Coordinates of C-alpha atoms and ligand atoms in Angstrom, one line a residue:
Chain A
X1 CA 0.0 0.0 0.0
X2 CA 1.2 3.5 -0.7
X3 CA 0.7 6.6 1.2
X4 CA -2.6 8.5 0.8
X5 CA -0.7 11.7 1.2
X6 CA 1.5 12.1 -1.9
X7 CA 4.9 13.5 -1.0
X8 CA 4.6 17.2 -1.8
X9 CA 0.8 17.5 -1.9
X10 CA -0.5 20.2 0.5
X11 CA 3.0 20.8 1.8
X12 CA 1.8 23.1 4.6
X13 CA -0.4 20.3 6.0
X14 CA 2.4 17.7 5.6
X15 CA 4.9 19.9 7.4
X16 CA 2.7 20.4 10.4
X17 CA 1.7 16.8 10.3
X18 CA 5.3 15.8 10.6
X19 CA 5.8 18.1 13.7
X20 CA 2.8 16.4 15.3
X21 CA 3.8 12.9 14.5
X22 CA 7.3 13.4 15.9
X23 CA 5.8 14.6 19.2
X24 CA 3.2 11.9 19.2
X25 CA 5.5 8.9 18.7
X26 CA 8.2 10.1 20.9
X27 CA 5.6 10.9 23.6
X28 CA 4.2 7.4 23.2
X29 CA 7.7 5.9 23.7
X30 CA 8.1 8.0 27.0
X31 CA 4.6 6.8 28.1
X32 CA 5.9 3.3 27.9
X33 CA 8.3 4.0 30.8
X34 CA 5.5 4.7 33.2
X35 CA 5.7 2.4 36.3
X36 CA 8.8 0.8 34.8
X37 CA 11.3 3.6 35.5
X38 CA 14.5 3.1 37.5
X39 CA 12.9 4.9 40.5
X40 CA 9.7 6.8 41.3
X41 CA 11.3 10.2 40.5
X42 CA 12.0 9.0 37.0
X43 CA 8.5 7.5 36.6
X44 CA 7.3 11.0 37.3
X45 CA 9.9 12.6 35.0
X46 CA 9.0 10.2 32.2
X47 CA 5.4 11.0 32.5
X48 CA 6.1 14.7 32.4
X49 CA 8.0 14.2 29.1
X50 CA 5.1 12.1 27.7
X51 CA 2.5 14.6 28.8
X52 CA 4.4 17.5 27.2
X53 CA 5.0 15.7 24.0
X54 CA 1.5 14.3 23.6
X55 CA 0.1 17.7 24.4
X56 CA 2.2 19.2 21.7
X57 CA 1.1 16.5 19.3
X58 CA -2.5 17.3 20.0
X59 CA -1.9 21.0 19.1
X60 CA 0.1 20.2 16.0
X61 CA -2.4 17.6 14.8
X62 CA -5.4 19.8 15.4
X63 CA -3.8 22.5 13.3
X64 CA -2.8 19.9 10.6
X65 CA -6.4 18.7 10.5
X66 CA -7.5 22.3 9.8
X67 CA -4.9 22.7 7.1
X68 CA -6.1 19.4 5.6
X69 CA -9.6 20.8 5.4
X70 CA -11.5 17.5 5.5
X71 CA -13.2 18.1 8.8
X72 CA -11.0 15.7 10.8
X73 CA -9.8 16.0 14.4
X74 CA -6.4 15.5 16.0
X75 CA -7.7 12.1 17.2
X76 CA -8.7 11.1 13.6
X77 CA -5.2 11.8 12.5
X78 CA -3.5 10.1 15.4
X79 CA -5.7 7.0 15.5
X80 CA -6.9 6.4 12.0
X81 CA -3.9 6.6 9.8
X82 CA -1.7 3.6 9.0
X83 CA 2.2 3.6 9.0
X84 CA 2.5 4.8 5.4
X85 CA 0.7 8.0 6.3
X86 CA 2.8 8.8 9.3
X87 CA 5.5 11.5 9.0
X88 CA 7.5 11.0 12.1
X89 CA 11.3 10.7 12.0
X90 CA 12.6 7.1 12.3
X91 CA 14.6 8.1 15.4
X92 CA 11.4 8.7 17.4
X93 CA 10.1 5.2 16.6
X94 CA 12.9 3.2 18.1
X95 CA 12.0 1.0 21.1
X96 CA 13.2 1.7 24.6
X97 CA 15.7 -1.1 25.1
X98 CA 17.0 0.5 28.3
X99 CA 17.4 3.9 30.1
X100 CA 20.6 4.4 28.2
X101 CA 19.0 4.3 24.7
X102 CA 16.1 6.4 25.9
X103 CA 18.5 9.0 27.2
X104 CA 20.6 9.0 24.0
X105 CA 17.4 9.4 21.8
X106 CA 16.1 12.1 24.0
X107 CA 19.3 14.1 23.8
X108 CA 19.5 13.7 20.0
X109 CA 15.8 14.6 19.5
X110 CA 15.3 17.3 22.1
X111 CA 18.3 19.2 20.8
X112 CA 16.8 18.8 17.3
X113 CA 13.4 19.9 18.4
X114 CA 14.8 22.8 20.4
X115 CA 16.6 24.2 17.4
X116 CA 13.6 23.7 15.2
X117 CA 11.2 25.3 17.6
X118 CA 13.5 28.1 18.3
X119 CA 13.4 29.1 14.7
X120 CA 9.7 28.3 14.2
X121 CA 8.8 30.8 16.8
X122 CA 9.5 33.3 14.1
X123 CA 7.4 31.5 11.4
X124 CA 5.3 33.7 9.2
X125 CA 2.5 31.3 10.0
X126 CA 1.2 32.7 13.3
X127 CA -0.3 29.4 14.3
X128 CA 3.0 27.6 13.9
X129 CA 4.8 30.4 15.8
X130 CA 2.3 30.2 18.6
X131 CA 2.5 26.4 19.1
X132 CA 6.3 26.5 18.7
X133 CA 6.5 29.1 21.4
X134 CA 4.6 27.0 23.9
X135 CA 6.4 23.9 23.0
X136 CA 9.8 25.6 23.2
X137 CA 9.4 26.1 26.9
X138 CA 8.8 22.4 27.4
X139 CA 11.6 21.3 25.1
X140 CA 14.0 23.6 26.9
X141 CA 13.4 21.4 30.0
X142 CA 13.6 18.2 28.0
X143 CA 16.9 19.2 26.6
X144 CA 18.2 20.0 30.1
X145 CA 16.9 16.7 31.4
X146 CA 18.5 14.7 28.6
X147 CA 21.8 16.6 29.0
X148 CA 21.9 16.0 32.7
X149 CA 21.2 12.3 32.2
X150 CA 23.8 12.1 29.5
X151 CA 26.4 13.4 32.0
X152 CA 25.2 11.1 34.8
X153 CA 25.4 8.0 32.6
X154 CA 28.4 9.0 30.6
X155 CA 30.5 9.8 33.7
X156 CA 28.8 7.6 36.3
X157 CA 30.0 4.1 36.2
X158 CA 31.7 1.9 33.5
X159 CA 28.5 0.1 32.9
X160 CA 26.4 3.3 32.5
X161 CA 29.0 4.7 30.1
X162 CA 29.0 1.5 28.1
X163 CA 25.2 1.3 28.0
X164 CA 24.8 5.0 27.0
X165 CA 27.5 4.6 24.3
X166 CA 25.6 1.6 23.0
X167 CA 22.4 3.6 22.9
X168 CA 24.1 6.3 20.8
X169 CA 25.7 3.7 18.6
X170 CA 22.4 2.1 17.9
X171 CA 20.8 5.4 17.0
X172 CA 23.4 7.1 14.9
X173 CA 22.1 5.6 11.7
X174 CA 18.9 7.6 12.1
X175 CA 20.6 10.9 12.4
X176 CA 21.1 11.7 8.6
X177 CA 17.3 11.4 8.2
X178 CA 16.8 14.3 10.6
X179 CA 18.4 16.7 8.1
X180 CA 16.9 15.4 4.8
X181 CA 15.2 18.3 3.2
X182 CA 12.6 17.9 0.4
X183 CA 12.1 20.5 -2.3
X184 CA 8.7 21.5 -0.9
X185 CA 10.1 21.9 2.6
X186 CA 12.7 24.2 1.2
X187 CA 10.0 26.2 -0.6
X188 CA 8.0 26.5 2.7
X189 CA 11.2 27.7 4.4
X190 CA 11.8 30.2 1.7
X191 CA 8.3 31.6 2.4
X192 CA 9.3 31.9 6.1
X193 CA 6.7 29.3 7.1
X194 CA 9.0 26.3 7.9
X195 CA 12.6 25.5 8.8
X196 CA 14.6 23.6 6.2
X197 CA 16.0 20.6 8.1
X198 CA 19.4 20.8 6.5
X199 CA 19.8 24.3 7.9
X200 CA 19.9 23.1 11.5
X201 CA 22.4 20.3 11.0
X202 CA 25.5 22.4 11.8
X203 CA 24.1 23.8 15.0
X204 CA 22.8 20.4 16.1
X205 CA 26.2 18.7 15.5
X206 CA 28.0 21.4 17.4
X207 CA 25.7 21.2 20.4
X208 CA 25.7 17.4 20.5
X209 CA 29.4 17.0 20.0
X210 CA 30.2 19.4 22.9
X211 CA 27.9 17.5 25.2
X212 CA 29.2 14.1 24.2
X213 CA 32.8 15.2 24.6
X214 CA 32.1 16.3 28.1
X215 CA 30.2 13.1 28.8
X216 CA 33.0 10.9 27.5
X217 CA 30.9 9.4 24.7
X218 CA 32.3 8.8 21.2
X219 CA 30.4 10.4 18.4
X220 CA 30.0 8.5 15.1
X221 CA 30.8 10.1 11.8
X222 CA 27.6 10.2 9.8
X223 CA 28.9 12.5 7.1
X224 CA 28.0 11.2 3.6
X225 CA 25.7 8.5 4.9
X226 CA 22.9 8.1 2.4
X227 CA 19.3 7.8 3.6
X228 CA 17.4 5.2 1.7
X229 CA 13.6 5.8 1.6
X230 CA 11.7 8.8 3.0
X231 CA 9.2 9.4 5.7
X232 CA 7.5 11.7 3.2
X233 CA 6.8 8.6 1.0
X234 CA 5.6 6.7 4.0
X235 CA 8.8 4.7 4.7
X236 CA 9.5 3.7 8.3
X237 CA 11.2 1.2 10.5
X238 CA 9.1 -1.8 11.4
X239 CA 8.7 -0.6 14.9
X240 CA 6.1 2.1 14.0
X241 CA 3.6 -0.6 12.9
X242 CA 3.7 -2.1 16.3
X243 CA 3.3 1.2 18.1
X244 CA 0.2 1.9 16.0
X245 CA -1.2 -1.6 16.5
X246 CA -1.2 -1.0 20.2
X247 CA -2.0 2.7 20.2
X248 CA -4.9 2.4 17.8
X249 CA -6.4 -0.8 19.0
X250 CA -9.6 0.5 20.5
X251 CA -10.4 2.9 17.7
X252 CA -9.8 0.2 15.2
X253 CA -11.6 -2.7 17.0
X254 CA -14.6 -0.6 18.2
X255 CA -15.4 2.1 15.7
X256 CA -17.8 4.4 17.5
X257 CA -21.2 5.2 16.1
X258 CA -22.1 8.7 14.9
X259 CA -21.6 11.2 17.7
X260 CA -20.3 8.6 20.2
X261 CA -16.9 9.2 21.8
X262 CA -14.6 7.6 24.3
Chain B
X1 CA 27.5 -1.6 73.2
X2 CA 30.2 -3.0 75.4
X3 CA 29.8 -0.7 78.5
X4 CA 29.7 -2.8 81.7
X5 CA 26.8 -2.3 84.0
X6 CA 28.3 -1.8 87.5
X7 CA 25.0 -1.0 89.3
X8 CA 23.8 -3.1 92.2
X9 CA 20.7 -5.2 91.8
X10 CA 18.8 -2.8 94.0
X11 CA 19.9 0.2 91.9
X12 CA 18.9 -1.6 88.7
X13 CA 15.5 -2.5 90.0
X14 CA 14.8 1.1 91.0
X15 CA 15.9 2.4 87.6
X16 CA 13.6 -0.1 85.9
X17 CA 10.8 1.0 88.1
X18 CA 11.5 4.7 87.3
X19 CA 11.5 3.9 83.6
X20 CA 8.1 2.2 83.8
X21 CA 6.8 5.2 85.8
X22 CA 8.0 7.6 83.1
X23 CA 6.5 5.4 80.4
X24 CA 3.2 5.3 82.2
X25 CA 3.1 9.0 82.7
X26 CA 4.2 9.5 79.1
X27 CA 1.4 7.2 77.9
X28 CA -1.2 9.0 79.9
X29 CA 0.0 12.4 78.6
X30 CA 0.1 11.0 75.1
X31 CA -3.5 9.7 75.2
X32 CA -4.6 13.0 76.8
X33 CA -3.1 14.9 73.9
X34 CA -4.9 12.7 71.4
X35 CA -8.1 13.1 73.3
X36 CA -7.7 16.9 73.0
X37 CA -7.4 16.3 69.2
X38 CA -3.8 17.6 69.1
X39 CA -1.5 16.4 66.4
X40 CA 1.4 14.2 67.3
X41 CA 4.5 15.3 65.5
X42 CA 7.7 13.3 64.6
X43 CA 9.8 14.6 67.4
X44 CA 7.1 14.0 70.1
X45 CA 7.2 11.0 72.4
X46 CA 5.0 8.2 71.2
X47 CA 4.4 4.6 72.3
X48 CA 6.2 2.0 70.2
X49 CA 2.9 0.3 69.2
X50 CA 1.7 3.6 67.8
X51 CA 4.8 4.1 65.8
X52 CA 4.8 0.5 64.5
X53 CA 1.1 0.6 63.6
X54 CA 1.6 3.9 61.7
X55 CA 4.6 2.6 59.8
X56 CA 2.7 -0.4 58.8
X57 CA -0.4 1.5 57.7
X58 CA 1.4 4.3 55.9
X59 CA 3.8 2.0 54.1
X60 CA 1.0 -0.2 53.1
X61 CA -0.7 2.8 51.8
X62 CA 2.4 4.0 49.9
X63 CA 2.9 0.5 48.4
X64 CA -0.7 0.5 47.2
X65 CA -0.2 3.8 45.4
X66 CA 2.9 2.3 43.6
X67 CA 1.5 -1.1 42.8
X68 CA -1.7 0.6 41.7
X69 CA 0.2 2.2 38.9
X70 CA 0.4 -1.1 37.1
X71 CA -3.2 -2.0 36.4
X72 CA -3.7 1.5 35.0
X73 CA -0.4 1.6 33.3
X74 CA -1.6 -1.5 31.5
X75 CA -3.8 0.8 29.3
X76 CA -1.6 3.8 28.8
X77 CA -0.3 2.7 25.4
X78 CA -3.8 1.8 24.3
X79 CA -5.8 4.8 25.5
X80 CA -8.4 5.5 22.8
X81 CA -7.9 9.3 22.4
X82 CA -5.2 11.8 23.0
X83 CA -7.3 13.4 25.8
X84 CA -7.8 10.1 27.6
X85 CA -4.2 9.2 27.2
X86 CA -3.1 12.5 28.8
X87 CA -5.6 12.2 31.6
X88 CA -4.4 8.6 32.3
X89 CA -0.7 9.5 32.3
X90 CA -1.4 12.5 34.6
X91 CA -3.4 10.3 37.0
X92 CA -0.7 7.6 37.2
X93 CA 1.9 10.4 37.7
X94 CA -0.2 11.6 40.6
X95 CA -0.2 8.1 42.1
X96 CA 3.6 8.0 41.9
X97 CA 3.6 11.3 43.7
X98 CA 1.3 10.0 46.4
X99 CA 3.7 7.1 46.9
X100 CA 6.7 9.4 47.2
X101 CA 4.8 11.7 49.6
X102 CA 3.6 8.8 51.8
X103 CA 7.1 7.2 51.9
X104 CA 8.6 10.5 53.1
X105 CA 5.8 10.9 55.7
X106 CA 6.6 7.3 56.9
X107 CA 10.3 8.2 57.0
X108 CA 9.5 10.8 59.8
X109 CA 8.8 7.7 62.0
X110 CA 12.4 6.6 61.6
X111 CA 12.3 4.0 58.8
X112 CA 13.9 4.6 55.4
X113 CA 12.1 4.4 52.0
X114 CA 14.7 1.8 50.9
X115 CA 13.8 -0.4 53.8
X116 CA 10.1 0.0 53.1
X117 CA 10.6 -0.8 49.4
X118 CA 12.7 -3.8 50.4
X119 CA 9.8 -5.1 52.5
X120 CA 7.4 -4.8 49.6
X121 CA 9.8 -6.6 47.2
X122 CA 10.5 -9.3 49.7
X123 CA 6.8 -9.9 50.1
X124 CA 6.8 -8.9 53.8
X125 CA 4.6 -5.9 53.3
X126 CA 1.1 -5.8 51.9
X127 CA -0.7 -3.5 49.5
X128 CA -4.4 -3.2 48.7
X129 CA -5.8 -6.5 47.2
X130 CA -7.8 -4.6 44.6
X131 CA -4.6 -4.2 42.5
X132 CA -4.3 -8.0 42.2
X133 CA -7.3 -7.9 39.8
X134 CA -6.5 -7.4 36.1
X135 CA -7.8 -4.4 34.1
X136 CA -9.4 -6.3 31.2
X137 CA -11.0 -3.6 29.0
X138 CA -10.8 0.1 28.6
X139 CA -13.8 0.8 30.9
X140 CA -11.8 -0.7 33.7
X141 CA -9.7 2.4 33.7
X142 CA -12.7 4.6 34.3
X143 CA -14.1 2.1 36.8
X144 CA -10.8 2.1 38.7
X145 CA -11.0 5.9 39.0
X146 CA -14.6 5.8 40.0
X147 CA -14.7 2.8 42.4
X148 CA -11.1 2.3 43.5
X149 CA -10.2 6.0 44.0
X150 CA -13.7 6.4 45.3
X151 CA -13.2 3.8 48.0
X152 CA -9.8 5.2 48.8
X153 CA -11.4 8.6 49.4
X154 CA -14.0 7.2 51.7
X155 CA -11.2 5.5 53.6
X156 CA -8.9 8.5 53.7
X157 CA -11.2 11.5 54.3
X158 CA -11.4 10.5 58.0
X159 CA -7.6 10.1 58.0
X160 CA -7.2 13.8 57.2
X161 CA -8.0 14.2 61.0
X162 CA -5.7 11.3 62.0
X163 CA -3.7 12.0 65.1
X164 CA -0.3 11.8 63.4
X165 CA 0.4 15.2 61.9
X166 CA 2.5 14.2 58.9
X167 CA 0.0 11.5 57.9
X168 CA -3.0 13.8 58.3
X169 CA -1.4 16.5 56.2
X170 CA -0.4 13.9 53.5
X171 CA -4.0 12.7 53.4
X172 CA -5.4 16.2 53.0
X173 CA -3.3 16.7 49.9
X174 CA -3.8 13.1 48.5
X175 CA -7.6 13.3 49.0
X176 CA -7.9 16.4 46.8
X177 CA -6.2 14.6 43.9
X178 CA -8.1 11.3 44.5
X179 CA -11.5 13.1 44.3
X180 CA -10.3 14.6 41.0
X181 CA -9.4 11.1 39.8
X182 CA -12.8 9.8 40.9
X183 CA -14.7 12.4 39.0
X184 CA -12.5 11.9 35.9
X185 CA -13.1 8.1 36.0
X186 CA -16.8 8.5 36.4
X187 CA -16.9 11.1 33.6
X188 CA -15.1 8.6 31.2
X189 CA -17.8 6.0 32.0
X190 CA -20.6 8.5 31.4
X191 CA -19.2 9.2 28.0
X192 CA -18.9 5.5 27.2
X193 CA -22.5 5.0 28.3
X194 CA -23.6 7.4 25.6
X195 CA -21.8 5.3 23.0
X196 CA -22.3 2.1 21.2
X197 CA -23.7 -1.1 22.7
X198 CA -20.1 -2.5 22.8
X199 CA -18.9 0.5 24.8
X200 CA -21.9 0.1 27.3
X201 CA -21.1 -3.6 27.6
X202 CA -17.5 -2.7 28.6
X203 CA -18.7 -0.4 31.4
X204 CA -21.2 -3.0 32.7
X205 CA -18.5 -5.7 32.6
X206 CA -16.0 -3.5 34.4
X207 CA -18.5 -2.7 37.1
X208 CA -19.5 -6.3 37.6
X209 CA -15.9 -7.4 38.1
X210 CA -14.5 -4.5 40.1
X211 CA -17.4 -3.5 42.4
X212 CA -17.0 -6.4 44.9
X213 CA -13.2 -6.3 45.1
X214 CA -13.6 -2.5 45.7
X215 CA -15.8 -3.2 48.7
X216 CA -13.1 -5.4 50.1
X217 CA -10.7 -2.5 50.0
X218 CA -12.2 -1.5 53.4
X219 CA -10.7 -4.6 54.9
X220 CA -12.2 -7.6 56.7
X221 CA -15.5 -7.3 58.5
X222 CA -15.5 -5.7 62.0
X223 CA -16.2 -9.2 63.5
X224 CA -12.7 -10.3 62.6
X225 CA -10.7 -7.2 62.3
X226 CA -7.6 -7.5 64.6
X227 CA -6.4 -3.9 65.3
X228 CA -9.5 -1.8 65.5
X229 CA -10.1 -0.7 69.1
X230 CA -6.6 0.5 70.0
X231 CA -6.4 2.3 66.6
X232 CA -9.7 4.0 67.3
X233 CA -8.4 5.2 70.7
X234 CA -5.2 6.5 69.1
X235 CA -7.3 8.1 66.3
X236 CA -5.4 6.4 63.6
X237 CA -8.7 5.0 62.6
X238 CA -12.0 6.9 63.2
X239 CA -14.6 4.6 61.7
X240 CA -14.8 0.8 61.5
X241 CA -14.3 -1.1 58.2
X242 CA -18.0 -2.0 58.0
X243 CA -19.1 1.6 58.6
X244 CA -16.9 2.9 55.8
X245 CA -17.9 0.1 53.5
X246 CA -21.6 0.9 54.0
X247 CA -21.0 4.6 53.5
X248 CA -19.3 3.7 50.1
X249 CA -22.1 1.4 49.0
X250 CA -24.7 4.1 49.8
X251 CA -22.9 6.7 47.8
X252 CA -22.0 4.4 44.9
X253 CA -25.2 2.6 44.0
X254 CA -27.1 5.8 43.1
X255 CA -24.1 6.8 40.9
X256 CA -24.2 3.3 39.2
X257 CA -28.0 3.8 38.6
X258 CA -27.4 7.2 37.1
X259 CA -24.9 5.7 34.7
X260 CA -27.6 3.3 33.6
X261 CA -25.9 0.1 35.0
X262 CA -27.6 -3.0 36.0
X263 CA -27.3 -3.3 39.8
X264 CA -26.6 -6.8 41.2
X265 CA -29.8 -8.4 42.6
X266 CA -28.6 -8.8 46.2
X267 CA -28.3 -5.1 46.5
X268 CA -31.5 -3.7 47.9
X269 CA -32.5 -0.4 49.5
X270 CA -33.6 -0.9 53.1
X271 CA -36.3 1.5 54.1
X272 CA -35.9 0.8 57.8
X273 CA -32.2 1.3 58.1
X274 CA -31.9 3.9 55.4
X275 CA -29.0 2.0 53.8
X276 CA -28.4 -0.4 51.0
X277 CA -28.2 -4.1 52.0
X278 CA -25.6 -5.9 49.9
X279 CA -25.2 -9.3 51.6
X280 CA -22.1 -11.1 52.4
X281 CA -18.9 -10.6 50.5
X282 CA -16.7 -13.5 49.5
X283 CA -14.2 -13.3 52.2
X284 CA -12.5 -16.6 51.2
X285 CA -11.6 -15.0 47.9
X286 CA -10.3 -11.9 49.8
X287 CA -8.0 -14.0 52.0
X288 CA -6.9 -16.0 49.0
X289 CA -5.9 -12.9 47.1
X290 CA -4.1 -11.6 50.2
X291 CA -2.1 -14.8 50.2
X292 CA -1.1 -14.3 46.6
X293 CA -3.6 -16.2 44.6
X294 CA -5.2 -13.3 42.7
X295 CA -5.0 -13.3 39.0
X296 CA -2.4 -10.6 38.9
X297 CA -0.4 -10.9 42.2
X298 CA 2.6 -12.4 40.5
X299 CA 2.4 -10.0 37.6
X300 CA 2.4 -7.1 39.9
X301 CA 5.4 -8.3 42.0
X302 CA 7.3 -9.3 38.9
X303 CA 6.7 -5.9 37.3
X304 CA 8.0 -4.2 40.5
X305 CA 11.0 -6.4 40.8
X306 CA 11.8 -6.0 37.1
X307 CA 11.7 -2.2 37.4
X308 CA 13.9 -2.3 40.4
X309 CA 16.4 -4.7 38.9
X310 CA 16.5 -3.1 35.4
X311 CA 17.0 0.3 37.0
X312 CA 19.8 -0.7 39.4
X313 CA 22.6 0.3 37.1
X314 CA 20.9 3.7 36.5
X315 CA 20.6 4.4 40.2
X316 CA 24.2 3.3 40.7
X317 CA 25.4 5.6 38.0
X318 CA 23.5 8.6 39.4
X319 CA 24.9 7.9 42.8
X320 CA 28.5 7.5 41.5
X321 CA 28.1 10.7 39.4
X322 CA 26.8 12.7 42.4
X323 CA 29.8 11.4 44.5
X324 CA 32.3 12.4 41.8
X325 CA 30.7 15.9 41.6
X326 CA 30.9 16.3 45.4
X327 CA 34.6 15.3 45.3
X328 CA 35.2 17.7 42.5
X329 CA 33.6 20.7 44.2
X330 CA 35.5 19.8 47.4
X331 CA 38.8 19.7 45.6
X332 CA 38.0 23.1 43.9
Ligands
LIG1 FE1 -3.4 7.9 45.0
LIG2 FE1 -5.8 8.2 42.6

């Protein structure tokens, strides 16, 4: 099956959809930590991250639904699309194998989101600017949380350093995808609506390499690594399908009658 | 200690007598303070039995908050809408907060959180039996909020006036959040009852399964409840198990009717007493679940143990890092 949303159709909609899907899927991954965290304080921290991200997803997807103009809701977009219509980055989909990998992913992605939101605050689309402004406050905290845990694990014990390093090693292959820029994204960026992903790579690399150097973690060289497939064509790692199978179970198994809700 | 006692037998006997006298006077003064409705604070003198009972009760309460995260956590990744997912995550987060808050209140009695958690994991400490029942369908999440948080509130509102200050204050804060959970749970069920037949069936099924175990949350019947009278005198407990259970049934049945649920046949309004009669609960089942035979006892303990074991290296790393930072700032 191919994507319903053709790569490049209604780019404004697809761009905002991508912002929402990133927040939704990463938020879902954090919600999986609930009651499984290394201690109660981290159960609470994980739920804060999940709440922030899913809250952001709700805002982005509501706006995306408006831009789509088919009378859908944020829930319709979250619960009634299949994998090939999701626009999240592959990094967000990866399973929580341990606290080390979750920390590595959060550092990579919160720094990415931070830089992206920091620029989107000035978007010529006021709605995007408004949501980015709210989300930026939350992501500022996420980035600090991820940085602190990168230090703790990187410099704590041999085992924690090894596990964190393994987390980063597992995830490096998803980094080049973060900076892939389609022609239509570039056009939106030229109009001042969006941020061209390739424009934030240098800053991202600088921030991440400084943090990792301090945390005694080795950075992989991803320069020149080619990305095969694109989220804009509906390509994903297999993990996304499993997330959706779980997340969408009720809406899929029990379609509600007209007007009925959950 | 290796100090040698050089006192004569006579001196020792007198000292022992003095101690008893002090203890008796202390006990009388302690009871008088409680009778005057004063709060006992951590630094105040208290009888050993009072301290032990409170540690047991408060830690059991804390453990229930923590283990209670699991049956609800079971649905976090499957919540049907973004709004419900956010509400559920926030609720479970509150419960983790209650656990933390209660552990620190218990620590004022001279026992550490680590020791209390160890007791839970070693199976030496108990938690509410309700959490050894599985959450089978989405309506269970609403029903847990409505019935389980509802029963907890009925139990805990009197504890806001419990004689031990830190516990009473913890309960005041916890009760506010529990009533919020209770309303949210009920609201979710109201919504489902407006939905399809399948949604209504889920609500009825959740009610049928969870109502009776929720009634057992008040503990065994007064006729075989071990600690009651002393705890009443100490104002650790203010109403008996059966009184609280009846209060809960009387409040809950009209709510169930309003939802449009089918009420079990043995529940009948009694004109004379002005209460609902609900017959005998299955206390054999209750004790069986206490002993570990509930559907989910093992799953709950395995989940707790897994979280503790999987997280050990993270906690070690955090401690090692903090230690290194301390050494660094000392050297600087
Ligand atoms: Fe609670
Ligand atoms: Fe609660």
